[in-house]
PDB file of C-alpha atoms in Angstrom:
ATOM      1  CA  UNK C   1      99.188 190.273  16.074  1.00 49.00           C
ATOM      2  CA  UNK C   2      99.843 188.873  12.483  1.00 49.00           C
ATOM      3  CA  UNK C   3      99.310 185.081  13.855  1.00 50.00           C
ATOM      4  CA  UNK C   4      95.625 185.987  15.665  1.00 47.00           C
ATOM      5  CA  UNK C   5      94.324 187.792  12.703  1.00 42.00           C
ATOM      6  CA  UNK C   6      95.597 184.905   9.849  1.00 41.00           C
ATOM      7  CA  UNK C   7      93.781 182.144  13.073  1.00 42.00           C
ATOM      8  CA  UNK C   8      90.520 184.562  12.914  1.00 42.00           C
ATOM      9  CA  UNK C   9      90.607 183.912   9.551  1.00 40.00           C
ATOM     10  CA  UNK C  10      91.417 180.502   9.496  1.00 43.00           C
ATOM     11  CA  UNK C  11      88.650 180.457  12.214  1.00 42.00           C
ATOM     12  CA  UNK C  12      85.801 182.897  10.665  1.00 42.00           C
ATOM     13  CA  UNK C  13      86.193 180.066   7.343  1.00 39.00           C
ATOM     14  CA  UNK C  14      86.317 177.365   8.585  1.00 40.00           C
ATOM     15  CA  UNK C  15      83.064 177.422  11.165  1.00 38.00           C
ATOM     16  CA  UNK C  16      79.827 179.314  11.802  1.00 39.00           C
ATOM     17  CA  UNK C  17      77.733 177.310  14.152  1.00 35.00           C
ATOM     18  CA  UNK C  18      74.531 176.780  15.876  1.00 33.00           C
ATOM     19  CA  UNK C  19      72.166 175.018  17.372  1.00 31.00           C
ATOM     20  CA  UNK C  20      68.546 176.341  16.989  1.00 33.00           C
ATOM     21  CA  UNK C  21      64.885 175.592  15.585  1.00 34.00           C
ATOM     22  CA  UNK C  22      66.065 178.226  13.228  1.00 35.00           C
ATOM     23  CA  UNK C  23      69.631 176.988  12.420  1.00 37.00           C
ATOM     24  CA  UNK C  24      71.550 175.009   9.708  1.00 42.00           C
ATOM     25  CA  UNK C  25      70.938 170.906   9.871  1.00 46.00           C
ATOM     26  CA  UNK C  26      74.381 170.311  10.813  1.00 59.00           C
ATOM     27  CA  UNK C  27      75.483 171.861  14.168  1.00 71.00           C
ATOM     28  CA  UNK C  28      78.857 171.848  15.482  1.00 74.00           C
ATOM     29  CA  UNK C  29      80.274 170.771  11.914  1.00 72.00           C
ATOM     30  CA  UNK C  30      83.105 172.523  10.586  1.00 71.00           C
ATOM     31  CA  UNK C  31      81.032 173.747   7.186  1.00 69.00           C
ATOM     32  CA  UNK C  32      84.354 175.019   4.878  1.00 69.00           C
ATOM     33  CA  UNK C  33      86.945 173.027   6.580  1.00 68.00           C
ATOM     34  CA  UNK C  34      90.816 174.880   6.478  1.00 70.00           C
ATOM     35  CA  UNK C  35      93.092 174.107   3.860  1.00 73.00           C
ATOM     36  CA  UNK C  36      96.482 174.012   5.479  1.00 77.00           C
ATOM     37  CA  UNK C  37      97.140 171.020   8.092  1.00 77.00           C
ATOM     38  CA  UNK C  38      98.637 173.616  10.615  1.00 80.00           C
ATOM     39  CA  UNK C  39      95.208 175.792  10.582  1.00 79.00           C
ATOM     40  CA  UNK C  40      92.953 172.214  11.067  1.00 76.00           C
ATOM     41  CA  UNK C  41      95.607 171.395  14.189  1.00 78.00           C
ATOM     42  CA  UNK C  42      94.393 174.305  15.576  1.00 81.00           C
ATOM     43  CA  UNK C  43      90.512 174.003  15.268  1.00 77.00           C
ATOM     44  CA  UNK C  44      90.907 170.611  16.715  1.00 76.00           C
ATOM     45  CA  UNK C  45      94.001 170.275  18.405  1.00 73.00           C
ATOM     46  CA  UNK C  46      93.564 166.142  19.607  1.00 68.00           C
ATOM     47  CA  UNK C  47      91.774 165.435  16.332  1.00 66.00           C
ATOM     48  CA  UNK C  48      89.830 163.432  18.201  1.00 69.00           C
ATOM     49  CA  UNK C  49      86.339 161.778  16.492  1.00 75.00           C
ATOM     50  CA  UNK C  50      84.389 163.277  15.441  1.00 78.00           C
ATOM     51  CA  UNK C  51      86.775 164.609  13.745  1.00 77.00           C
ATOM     52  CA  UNK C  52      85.348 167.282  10.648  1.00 76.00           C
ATOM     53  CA  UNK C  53      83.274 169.148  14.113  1.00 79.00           C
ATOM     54  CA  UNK C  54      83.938 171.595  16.411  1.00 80.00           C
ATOM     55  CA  UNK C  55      81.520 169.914  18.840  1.00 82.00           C
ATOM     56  CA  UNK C  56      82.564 166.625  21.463  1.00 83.00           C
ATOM     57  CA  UNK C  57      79.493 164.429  18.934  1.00 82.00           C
ATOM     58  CA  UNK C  58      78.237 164.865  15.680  1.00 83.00           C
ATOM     59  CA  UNK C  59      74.688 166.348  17.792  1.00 82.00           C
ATOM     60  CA  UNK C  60      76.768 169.630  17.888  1.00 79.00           C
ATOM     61  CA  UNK C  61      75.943 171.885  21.044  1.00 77.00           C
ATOM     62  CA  UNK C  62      72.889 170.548  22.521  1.00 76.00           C
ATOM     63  CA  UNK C  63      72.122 171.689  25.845  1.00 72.00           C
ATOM     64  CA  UNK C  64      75.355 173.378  26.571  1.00 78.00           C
ATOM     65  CA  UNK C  65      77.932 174.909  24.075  1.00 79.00           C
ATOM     66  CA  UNK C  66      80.735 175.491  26.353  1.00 82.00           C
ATOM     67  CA  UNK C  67      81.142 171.955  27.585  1.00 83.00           C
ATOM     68  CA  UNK C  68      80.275 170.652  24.379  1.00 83.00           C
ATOM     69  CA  UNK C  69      82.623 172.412  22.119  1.00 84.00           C
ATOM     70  CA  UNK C  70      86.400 170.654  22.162  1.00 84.00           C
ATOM     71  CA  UNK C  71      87.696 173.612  22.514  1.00 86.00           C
ATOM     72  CA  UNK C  72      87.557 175.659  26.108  1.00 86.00           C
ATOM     73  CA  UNK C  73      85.481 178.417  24.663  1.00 89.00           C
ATOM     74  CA  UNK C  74      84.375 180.815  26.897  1.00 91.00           C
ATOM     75  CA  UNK C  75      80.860 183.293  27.040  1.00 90.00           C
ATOM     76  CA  UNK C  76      81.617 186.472  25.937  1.00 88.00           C
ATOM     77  CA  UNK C  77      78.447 188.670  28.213  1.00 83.00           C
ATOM     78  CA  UNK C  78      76.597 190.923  25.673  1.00 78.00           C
ATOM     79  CA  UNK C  79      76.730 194.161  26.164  1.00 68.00           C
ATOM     80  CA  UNK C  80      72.724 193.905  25.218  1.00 70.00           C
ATOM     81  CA  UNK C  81      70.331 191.248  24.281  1.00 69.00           C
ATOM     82  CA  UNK C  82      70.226 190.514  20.340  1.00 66.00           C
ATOM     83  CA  UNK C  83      67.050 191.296  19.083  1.00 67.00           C
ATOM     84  CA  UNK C  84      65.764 188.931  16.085  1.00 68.00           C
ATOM     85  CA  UNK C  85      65.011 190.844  12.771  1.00 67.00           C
ATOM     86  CA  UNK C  86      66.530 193.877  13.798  1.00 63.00           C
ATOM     87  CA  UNK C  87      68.129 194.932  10.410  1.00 63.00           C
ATOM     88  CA  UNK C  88      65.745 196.481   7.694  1.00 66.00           C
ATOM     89  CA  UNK C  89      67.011 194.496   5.262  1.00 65.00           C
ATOM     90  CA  UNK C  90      67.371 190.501   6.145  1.00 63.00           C
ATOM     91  CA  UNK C  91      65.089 187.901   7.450  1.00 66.00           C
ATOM     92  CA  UNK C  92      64.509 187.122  11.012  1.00 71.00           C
ATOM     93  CA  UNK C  93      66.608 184.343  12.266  1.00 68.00           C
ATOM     94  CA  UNK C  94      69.147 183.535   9.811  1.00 73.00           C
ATOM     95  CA  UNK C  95      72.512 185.137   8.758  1.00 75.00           C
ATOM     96  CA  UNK C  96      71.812 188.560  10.458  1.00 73.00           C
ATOM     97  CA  UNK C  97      70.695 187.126  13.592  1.00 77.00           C
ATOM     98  CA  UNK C  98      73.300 186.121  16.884  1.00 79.00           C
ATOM     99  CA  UNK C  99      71.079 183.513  18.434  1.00 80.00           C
ATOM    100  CA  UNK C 100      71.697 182.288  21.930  1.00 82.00           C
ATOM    101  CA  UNK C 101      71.934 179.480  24.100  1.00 80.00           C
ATOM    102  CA  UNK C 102      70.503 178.451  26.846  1.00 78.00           C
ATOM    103  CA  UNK C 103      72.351 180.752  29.178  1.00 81.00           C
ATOM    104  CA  UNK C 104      71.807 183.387  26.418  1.00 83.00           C
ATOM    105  CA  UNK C 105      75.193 183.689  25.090  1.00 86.00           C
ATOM    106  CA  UNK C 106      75.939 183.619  21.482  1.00 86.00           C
ATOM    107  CA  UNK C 107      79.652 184.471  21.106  1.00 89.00           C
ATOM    108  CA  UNK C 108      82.482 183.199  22.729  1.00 91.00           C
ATOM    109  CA  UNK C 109      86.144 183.311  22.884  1.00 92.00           C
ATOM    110  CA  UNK C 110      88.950 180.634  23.240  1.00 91.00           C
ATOM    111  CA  UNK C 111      92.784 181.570  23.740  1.00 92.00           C
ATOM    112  CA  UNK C 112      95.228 178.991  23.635  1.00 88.00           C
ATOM    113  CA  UNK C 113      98.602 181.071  24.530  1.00 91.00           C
ATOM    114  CA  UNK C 114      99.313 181.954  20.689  1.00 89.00           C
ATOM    115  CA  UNK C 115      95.764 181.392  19.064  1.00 87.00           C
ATOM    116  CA  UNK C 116      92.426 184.027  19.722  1.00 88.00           C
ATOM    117  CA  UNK C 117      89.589 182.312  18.581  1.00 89.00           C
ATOM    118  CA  UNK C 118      85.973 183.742  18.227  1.00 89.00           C
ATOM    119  CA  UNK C 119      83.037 181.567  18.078  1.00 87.00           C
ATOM    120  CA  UNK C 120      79.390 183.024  17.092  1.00 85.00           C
ATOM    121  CA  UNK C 121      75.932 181.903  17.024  1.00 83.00           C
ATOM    122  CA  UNK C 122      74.334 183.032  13.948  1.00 80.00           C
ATOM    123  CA  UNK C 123      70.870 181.897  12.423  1.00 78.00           C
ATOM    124  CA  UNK C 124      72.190 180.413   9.408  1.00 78.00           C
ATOM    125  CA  UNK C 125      75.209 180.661   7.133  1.00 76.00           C
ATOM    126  CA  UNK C 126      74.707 182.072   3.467  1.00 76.00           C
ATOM    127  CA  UNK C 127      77.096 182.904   0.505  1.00 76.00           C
ATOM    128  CA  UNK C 128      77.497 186.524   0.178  1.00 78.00           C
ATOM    129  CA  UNK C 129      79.036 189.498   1.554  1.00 82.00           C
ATOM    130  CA  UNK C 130      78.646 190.151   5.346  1.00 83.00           C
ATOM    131  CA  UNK C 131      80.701 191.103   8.056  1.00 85.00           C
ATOM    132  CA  UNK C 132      80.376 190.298  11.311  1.00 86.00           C
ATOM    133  CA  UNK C 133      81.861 192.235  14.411  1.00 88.00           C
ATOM    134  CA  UNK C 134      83.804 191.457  17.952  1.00 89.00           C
ATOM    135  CA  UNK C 135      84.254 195.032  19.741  1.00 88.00           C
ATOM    136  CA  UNK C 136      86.673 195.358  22.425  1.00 89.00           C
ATOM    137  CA  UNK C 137      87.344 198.069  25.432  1.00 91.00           C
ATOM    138  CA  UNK C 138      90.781 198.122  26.235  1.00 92.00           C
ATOM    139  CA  UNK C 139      90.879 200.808  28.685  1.00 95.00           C
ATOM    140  CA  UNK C 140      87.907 200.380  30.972  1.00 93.00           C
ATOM    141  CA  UNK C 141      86.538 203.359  30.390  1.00 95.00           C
ATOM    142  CA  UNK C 142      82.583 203.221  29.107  1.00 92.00           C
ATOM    143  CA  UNK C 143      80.257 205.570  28.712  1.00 91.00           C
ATOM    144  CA  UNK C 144      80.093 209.337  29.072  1.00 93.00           C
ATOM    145  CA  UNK C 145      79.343 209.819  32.867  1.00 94.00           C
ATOM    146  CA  UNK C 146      81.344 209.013  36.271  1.00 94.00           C
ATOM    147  CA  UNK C 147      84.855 208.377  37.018  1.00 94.00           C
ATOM    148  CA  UNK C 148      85.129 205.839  34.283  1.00 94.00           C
ATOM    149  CA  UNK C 149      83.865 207.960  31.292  1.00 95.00           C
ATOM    150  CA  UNK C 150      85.541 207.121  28.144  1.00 95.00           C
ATOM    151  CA  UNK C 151      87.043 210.272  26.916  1.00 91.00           C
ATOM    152  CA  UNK C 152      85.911 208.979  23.498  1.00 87.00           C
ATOM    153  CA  UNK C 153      82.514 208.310  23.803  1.00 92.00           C
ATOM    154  CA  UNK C 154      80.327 209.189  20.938  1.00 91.00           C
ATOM    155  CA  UNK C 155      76.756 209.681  20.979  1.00 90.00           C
ATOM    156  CA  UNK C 156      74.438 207.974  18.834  1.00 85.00           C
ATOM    157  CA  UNK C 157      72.763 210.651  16.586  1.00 80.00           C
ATOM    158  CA  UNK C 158      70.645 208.885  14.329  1.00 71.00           C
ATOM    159  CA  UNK C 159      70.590 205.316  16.130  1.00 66.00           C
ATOM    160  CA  UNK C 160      73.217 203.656  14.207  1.00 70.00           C
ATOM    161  CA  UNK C 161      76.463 205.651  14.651  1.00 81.00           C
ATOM    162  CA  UNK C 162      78.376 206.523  17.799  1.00 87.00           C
ATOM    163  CA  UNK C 163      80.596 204.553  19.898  1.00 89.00           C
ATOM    164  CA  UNK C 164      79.992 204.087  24.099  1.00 90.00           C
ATOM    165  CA  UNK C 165      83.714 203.239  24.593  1.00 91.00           C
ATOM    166  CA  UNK C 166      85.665 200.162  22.307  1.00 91.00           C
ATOM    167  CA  UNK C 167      88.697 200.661  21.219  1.00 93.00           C
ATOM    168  CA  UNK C 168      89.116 197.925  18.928  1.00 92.00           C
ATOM    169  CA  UNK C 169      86.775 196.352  16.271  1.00 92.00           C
ATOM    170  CA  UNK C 170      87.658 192.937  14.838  1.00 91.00           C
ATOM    171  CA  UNK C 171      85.546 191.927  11.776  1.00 90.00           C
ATOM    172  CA  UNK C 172      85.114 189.149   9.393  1.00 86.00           C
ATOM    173  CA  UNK C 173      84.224 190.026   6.419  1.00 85.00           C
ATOM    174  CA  UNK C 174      82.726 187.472   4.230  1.00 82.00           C
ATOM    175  CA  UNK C 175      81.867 186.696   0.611  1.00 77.00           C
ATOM    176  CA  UNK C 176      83.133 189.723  -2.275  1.00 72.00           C
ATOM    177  CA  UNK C 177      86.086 191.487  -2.576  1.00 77.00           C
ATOM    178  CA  UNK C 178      87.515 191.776   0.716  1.00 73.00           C
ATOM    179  CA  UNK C 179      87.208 188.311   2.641  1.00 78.00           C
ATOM    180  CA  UNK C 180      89.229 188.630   5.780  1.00 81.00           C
ATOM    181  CA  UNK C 181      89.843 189.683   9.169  1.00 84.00           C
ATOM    182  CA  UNK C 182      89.868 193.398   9.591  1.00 86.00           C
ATOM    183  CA  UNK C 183      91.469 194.786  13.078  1.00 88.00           C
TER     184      UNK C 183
END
């Protein structure tokens, strides 16, 4: 468990990428590149050019950011579409913002045996404090009806609290005081 949380981390630093009309210049480029040799083997394992990106070309994930991406990233389904601006504090399309592809994905996940590896679509990267969330159901139990109801569902009483059914919350929290990977 130690080794997926220090690669999140290693991960969550070293890339945020995207490819949108609302998204930083440089897609697919590995913005605060890993400091240990080790962590940079594992973001891109042939080092093959261009080397410094995430993505096959320096033109990032155009068209298709599973088969562009070196890495065999995977779509991880939403549970519901992203809406843009949906935060009362934060501008529309940038740092609060998942934005998706084509297919409509905007997170994925890549496991290499030993490494987990998140991926996320976001609007734009800024300095600051933020933390961004993967949520995880681990028994297959969702919801708080029929034979799969999680026997810890929570209802949402105000619209921002509750819980449907994950077990398991991974964050990355940026910028501040506690920079990191939270499980």
């Amino acid at each position: 468990m130690r080794k997926i949380v220090l690669f999140l981390a290693i991960l969550a630093i070293s890339f945020f990428t995207t490819f949108n009309a609302f998204s930083q210049n440089v897609s697919g480029k590995i913005i605060r590149a890993a400091t240990l040799t080790a962590s940079n083997a594992i973001l891109d394992p042939v080092a093959y050019p261009p080397v410094g990106y995430t993505s096959n070309s320096t033109l990032g994930f155009q068209g298709n950011d599973v088969t562009n991406a070196k890495l065999g990233f995977k779509a991880i389904p939403a549970f519901s579409n992203e809406p843009f601006g949906d935060l009362r504090r934060g501008a529309s399309h940038l740092y609060t913002d998942f934005v998706p592809d084509a297919a409509g994905n905007s997170v994925y996940l890549y496991f290499d045996g030993t490494n987990l590896l998140f991926r996320m679509r976001l609007g734009t990267i800024v300095p600051g404090a933020k933390g961004y969330s993967i949520l995880i159901d681990t028994d297959l139990k969702f919801g708080n009806s029929g034979s799969n109801a999680d026997p810890n569902y929570l209802p949402a009483t105000t619209g921002v609290n509750g819980n449907p059914g994950f077990e398991r919350e991974i964050v990355l929290a940026t910028g501040g005081t506690n920079n990191g990977i939270l499980v």
